[in-house]
mmCIF file of C-alpha atoms in Angstrom:
data_model
loop_
_atom_site.group_PDB
_atom_site.id
_atom_site.type_symbol
_atom_site.label_atom_id
_atom_site.label_comp_id
_atom_site.label_asym_id
_atom_site.label_seq_id
_atom_site.Cartn_x
_atom_site.Cartn_y
_atom_site.Cartn_z
ATOM 1 C CA MET A 20 -10.216 0.746 25.013
ATOM 2 C CA LYS A 21 -12.555 -2.119 24.588
ATOM 3 C CA VAL A 22 -16.088 -1.772 23.211
ATOM 4 C CA VAL A 23 -18.749 -4.345 24.166
ATOM 5 C CA ILE A 24 -21.672 -4.874 21.894
ATOM 6 C CA ASP A 25 -24.760 -6.721 22.874
ATOM 7 C CA GLY A 26 -23.023 -7.920 25.931
ATOM 8 C CA ARG A 27 -20.977 -10.505 24.013
ATOM 9 C CA TYR A 28 -19.049 -9.022 21.096
ATOM 10 C CA VAL A 29 -15.848 -7.125 21.989
ATOM 11 C CA ILE A 30 -13.915 -4.728 19.813
ATOM 12 C CA ASP A 31 -10.449 -4.000 21.244
ATOM 13 C CA LEU A 32 -9.343 -0.630 19.836
ATOM 14 C CA ASP A 33 -5.959 -0.896 21.457
ATOM 15 C CA LYS A 34 -5.129 -4.189 19.797
ATOM 16 C CA LYS A 35 -2.400 -4.159 17.180
ATOM 17 C CA VAL A 36 -3.624 -3.915 13.663
ATOM 18 C CA GLY A 37 -1.412 -6.896 12.596
ATOM 19 C CA ARG A 38 -1.563 -5.967 8.968
ATOM 20 C CA VAL A 39 -0.095 -3.476 6.544
ATOM 21 C CA GLY A 40 -0.890 -1.893 3.219
ATOM 22 C CA LEU A 41 1.487 -2.462 0.395
ATOM 23 C CA VAL A 42 2.457 1.261 0.445
ATOM 24 C CA ASP A 43 3.655 0.876 3.968
ATOM 25 C CA LEU A 44 6.143 -1.679 2.843
ATOM 26 C CA ILE A 45 8.223 0.833 0.849
ATOM 27 C CA CYS A 46 10.203 1.232 3.989
ATOM 28 C CA PRO A 47 10.925 -1.640 6.474
ATOM 29 C CA LEU A 48 10.524 0.640 9.448
ATOM 30 C CA LYS A 49 7.257 1.990 8.177
ATOM 31 C CA GLY A 50 5.894 -1.548 7.640
ATOM 32 C CA TRP A 51 7.121 -2.586 11.190
ATOM 33 C CA LEU A 52 5.498 0.374 12.863
ATOM 34 C CA SER A 53 2.190 0.183 10.849
ATOM 35 C CA TYR A 54 1.983 -3.575 11.723
ATOM 36 C CA ARG A 55 2.061 -2.630 15.380
ATOM 37 C CA GLU A 56 -0.258 0.294 15.266
ATOM 38 C CA PRO A 57 -3.421 0.151 17.409
ATOM 39 C CA VAL A 58 -6.741 -0.194 15.612
ATOM 40 C CA LYS A 59 -7.935 3.076 17.102
ATOM 41 C CA ALA A 60 -5.279 4.910 15.021
ATOM 42 C CA LEU A 61 -6.972 3.848 11.885
ATOM 43 C CA VAL A 62 -10.392 5.152 13.008
ATOM 44 C CA GLU A 63 -9.685 8.750 12.266
ATOM 45 C CA VAL A 64 -12.519 10.204 10.262
ATOM 46 C CA ASN A 65 -11.643 11.827 7.003
ATOM 47 C CA GLU A 66 -14.663 13.174 5.080
ATOM 48 C CA TYR A 67 -12.732 13.193 1.797
ATOM 49 C CA MET A 68 -12.128 9.458 1.944
ATOM 50 C CA ILE A 69 -15.808 8.694 1.595
ATOM 51 C CA ALA A 70 -16.305 10.729 -1.559
ATOM 52 C CA GLY A 71 -12.907 9.504 -2.945
ATOM 53 C CA ARG A 72 -13.993 5.913 -2.381
ATOM 54 C CA GLU A 73 -17.237 6.428 -4.239
ATOM 55 C CA VAL A 74 -15.354 7.966 -7.309
ATOM 56 C CA HIS A 75 -12.762 5.075 -7.071
ATOM 57 C CA ASP A 76 -15.520 2.554 -7.175
ATOM 58 C CA ALA A 77 -17.383 4.182 -9.980
ATOM 59 C CA VAL A 78 -14.310 4.136 -12.150
ATOM 60 C CA LEU A 79 -13.560 0.491 -11.257
ATOM 61 C CA PHE A 80 -17.088 -0.520 -12.341
ATOM 62 C CA GLN A 81 -16.541 1.166 -15.648
ATOM 63 C CA LEU A 82 -13.317 -0.926 -16.096
ATOM 64 C CA LYS A 83 -15.173 -4.073 -15.016
ATOM 65 C CA ASP A 84 -17.919 -3.392 -17.674
ATOM 66 C CA GLN A 85 -15.097 -3.367 -20.268
ATOM 67 C CA GLY A 86 -13.700 -6.776 -19.209
ATOM 68 C CA CYS A 87 -11.185 -5.801 -16.632
ATOM 69 C CA GLU A 88 -10.758 -7.703 -13.433
ATOM 70 C CA ILE A 89 -11.181 -5.265 -10.618
ATOM 71 C CA GLU A 90 -9.731 -5.412 -7.147
ATOM 72 C CA LYS A 91 -7.432 -8.234 -8.249
ATOM 73 C CA ALA A 92 -6.241 -10.234 -5.148
ATOM 74 C CA VAL A 93 -2.388 -10.562 -5.028
ATOM 75 C CA GLU A 94 -1.114 -12.897 -2.378
ATOM 76 C CA VAL A 95 2.473 -13.418 -1.116
ATOM 77 C CA ASP A 96 3.892 -15.702 1.465
ATOM 78 C CA SER A 97 6.396 -14.404 3.891
ATOM 79 C CA GLU A 98 7.972 -15.336 7.256
ATOM 80 C CA CYS A 99 4.997 -13.486 8.768
ATOM 81 C CA GLY A 100 2.425 -15.554 6.996
ATOM 82 C CA ARG A 101 0.394 -15.103 3.879
ATOM 83 C CA ARG A 102 -0.323 -11.392 2.999
ATOM 84 C CA ARG A 103 -3.018 -10.263 0.583
ATOM 85 C CA PHE A 104 -3.109 -7.013 -1.356
ATOM 86 C CA ARG A 105 -5.422 -5.775 -4.086
ATOM 87 C CA ALA A 106 -4.498 -4.204 -7.372
ATOM 88 C CA ASP A 107 -7.314 -1.814 -8.530
ATOM 89 C CA ALA A 108 -7.628 -3.596 -11.875
ATOM 90 C CA VAL A 109 -6.016 -5.872 -14.350
ATOM 91 C CA CYS A 110 -6.987 -5.291 -17.970
ATOM 92 C CA GLY A 111 -5.443 -8.050 -19.989
ATOM 93 C CA ASP A 112 -1.693 -7.565 -19.714
ATOM 94 C CA LEU A 113 -1.984 -4.205 -17.970
ATOM 95 C CA VAL A 114 -2.117 -3.377 -14.299
ATOM 96 C CA VAL A 115 -4.231 -0.263 -13.508
ATOM 97 C CA GLU A 116 -3.920 1.764 -10.306
ATOM 98 C CA LEU A 117 -6.247 4.658 -9.653
ATOM 99 C CA LYS A 118 -5.124 7.596 -7.610
ATOM 100 C CA ARG A 119 -6.766 10.894 -6.703
ATOM 101 C CA ARG A 120 -3.796 12.849 -8.154
ATOM 102 C CA TYR A 121 -0.519 11.858 -9.558
ATOM 103 C CA ASN A 122 2.266 14.292 -8.843
ATOM 104 C CA ALA A 123 6.085 14.293 -8.455
ATOM 105 C CA SER A 124 6.135 14.114 -4.764
ATOM 106 C CA LEU A 125 3.785 11.059 -4.527
ATOM 107 C CA ALA A 126 5.271 9.347 -7.610
ATOM 108 C CA PRO A 127 7.761 7.237 -5.739
ATOM 109 C CA ILE A 128 4.989 5.702 -3.571
ATOM 110 C CA TYR A 129 2.629 5.085 -6.424
ATOM 111 C CA LEU A 130 5.382 3.678 -8.652
ATOM 112 C CA TRP A 131 6.490 1.323 -5.896
ATOM 113 C CA GLN A 132 2.885 0.079 -5.413
ATOM 114 C CA ILE A 133 2.166 -0.560 -9.070
ATOM 115 C CA LYS A 134 5.616 -2.254 -9.660
ATOM 116 C CA VAL A 135 4.998 -4.647 -6.806
ATOM 117 C CA TYR A 136 1.611 -5.625 -8.291
ATOM 118 C CA MET A 137 3.205 -5.957 -11.689
ATOM 119 C CA SER A 138 6.131 -8.092 -10.427
ATOM 120 C CA LEU A 139 3.854 -10.400 -8.291
ATOM 121 C CA LEU A 140 1.353 -10.878 -11.162
ATOM 122 C CA GLY A 141 4.108 -11.321 -13.832
ATOM 123 C CA ILE A 142 2.814 -8.427 -15.837
ATOM 124 C CA HIS A 143 5.296 -6.093 -17.403
ATOM 125 C CA ARG A 144 3.040 -3.066 -18.271
ATOM 126 C CA GLY A 145 1.011 -0.830 -15.934
ATOM 127 C CA VAL A 146 -0.562 2.595 -15.628
ATOM 128 C CA VAL A 147 -1.248 4.925 -12.718
ATOM 129 C CA VAL A 148 -4.334 7.066 -13.462
ATOM 130 C CA SER A 149 -4.902 10.386 -11.887
ATOM 131 C CA LEU A 150 -8.621 10.824 -11.434
ATOM 132 C CA VAL A 151 -8.478 14.681 -10.879
ATOM 133 C CA ASP A 152 -6.908 15.546 -14.227
ATOM 134 C CA GLY A 153 -6.879 12.290 -16.238
ATOM 135 C CA TYR A 154 -3.116 12.095 -16.391
ATOM 136 C CA VAL A 155 -1.919 8.561 -17.154
ATOM 137 C CA LYS A 156 1.588 7.488 -16.056
ATOM 138 C CA HIS A 157 2.772 4.565 -18.126
ATOM 139 C CA VAL A 158 5.090 2.043 -16.336
ATOM 140 C CA THR A 159 7.112 -0.754 -17.751
ATOM 141 C CA LEU A 160 8.946 -3.395 -15.675
ATOM 142 C CA SER A 161 11.878 -5.450 -16.841
ATOM 143 C CA GLU A 162 12.353 -8.939 -15.349
ATOM 144 C CA ARG A 163 15.448 -7.757 -13.580
ATOM 145 C CA GLU A 164 13.663 -4.798 -12.070
ATOM 146 C CA ALA A 165 10.801 -7.068 -11.081
ATOM 147 C CA GLU A 166 13.230 -9.311 -9.159
ATOM 148 C CA GLU A 167 14.606 -6.389 -7.309
ATOM 149 C CA VAL A 168 11.058 -5.127 -6.430
ATOM 150 C CA ARG A 169 10.148 -8.547 -5.233
ATOM 151 C CA ARG A 170 13.430 -8.737 -3.160
ATOM 152 C CA GLN A 171 12.646 -5.369 -1.451
ATOM 153 C CA LEU A 172 9.105 -6.307 -0.725
ATOM 154 C CA MET A 173 10.085 -9.734 0.854
ATOM 155 C CA GLN A 174 12.687 -8.006 2.894
ATOM 156 C CA SER A 175 10.165 -5.499 4.250
ATOM 157 C CA LEU A 176 7.530 -8.173 4.795
ATOM 158 C CA ASN A 177 9.924 -10.523 6.619
ATOM 159 C CA LEU A 178 11.068 -7.829 8.909
ATOM 160 C CA MET A 179 7.582 -6.691 9.751
ATOM 161 C CA CYS A 180 6.798 -9.325 12.276
ATOM 162 C CA LYS A 181 10.231 -9.548 14.062
ATOM 163 C CA ASP A 182 10.572 -7.979 17.503
ATOM 164 C CA GLU A 183 13.715 -5.992 16.531
ATOM 165 C CA MET A 184 12.955 -2.549 14.876
ATOM 166 C CA PRO A 185 14.370 -2.679 11.376
ATOM 167 C CA LEU A 186 16.347 0.092 9.616
ATOM 168 C CA LYS A 187 14.336 2.412 7.506
ATOM 169 C CA ARG A 188 14.735 2.932 3.726
ATOM 170 C CA VAL A 189 15.064 6.588 3.259
ATOM 171 C CA GLY A 190 13.506 8.179 0.175
ATOM 172 C CA LYS A 191 11.253 10.946 -1.105
ATOM 173 C CA TRP A 192 8.264 9.043 0.437
ATOM 174 C CA CYS A 193 9.522 9.911 3.874
ATOM 175 C CA GLN A 194 7.830 13.331 3.704
ATOM 176 C CA TRP A 195 4.425 11.541 3.554
ATOM 177 C CA CYS A 196 5.159 8.943 6.253
ATOM 178 C CA LYS A 197 3.242 9.442 9.419
ATOM 179 C CA TYR A 198 6.169 8.094 11.322
ATOM 180 C CA ASN A 199 8.803 10.474 9.912
ATOM 181 C CA LYS A 200 8.980 12.378 13.236
ATOM 182 C CA GLN A 201 9.638 9.128 15.072
ATOM 183 C CA CYS A 202 12.471 7.909 12.842
ATOM 184 C CA LEU A 203 15.838 7.858 14.503
ATOM 185 C CA ASN A 204 17.007 9.995 11.648
ATOM 186 C CA SER A 205 14.036 11.812 10.260
ATOM 187 C CA ARG A 206 15.795 13.756 7.578
ATOM 188 C CA LEU A 207 14.046 13.943 4.194
ATOM 189 C CA VAL A 208 15.731 13.154 0.915
#
């Protein structure tokens, strides 16, 4: 569907998004499918996201007032071009990610995300903060683990723009994936 504004500006809601979030890249197949998703699929209204964004921003500004760099841009070059992600905050030698709630079922996704930021920024300490209950998950990353995280990220990024559908990377995160019913083998770990 195309929306024409003022007779000259066109928004094509069927156009492929052509981008992915870092969390999508935990699985090569999820990254590939998300990259091809139409814009209209992202327009679903969720009333909780608005309030959640406001809380998220308020906390980030508190960190900024304390000398942290917020929404730190993290760029990486791949066969699909340069991709840019944003870590919530970098406070000296610590990467900070804010989440609504940290729990065991979402932990693999959150840990993947913060470890990617840590590995790309060359920082070996991080925390995931649960805004609901104040829980703080401390994360450390060895250089060896950072290399493996970067390898997995680059594999997912490089497969994202290829025409051939990649294999998936099965894990606990599959239960949260919006494509899990489409997977050739949608079993959950």
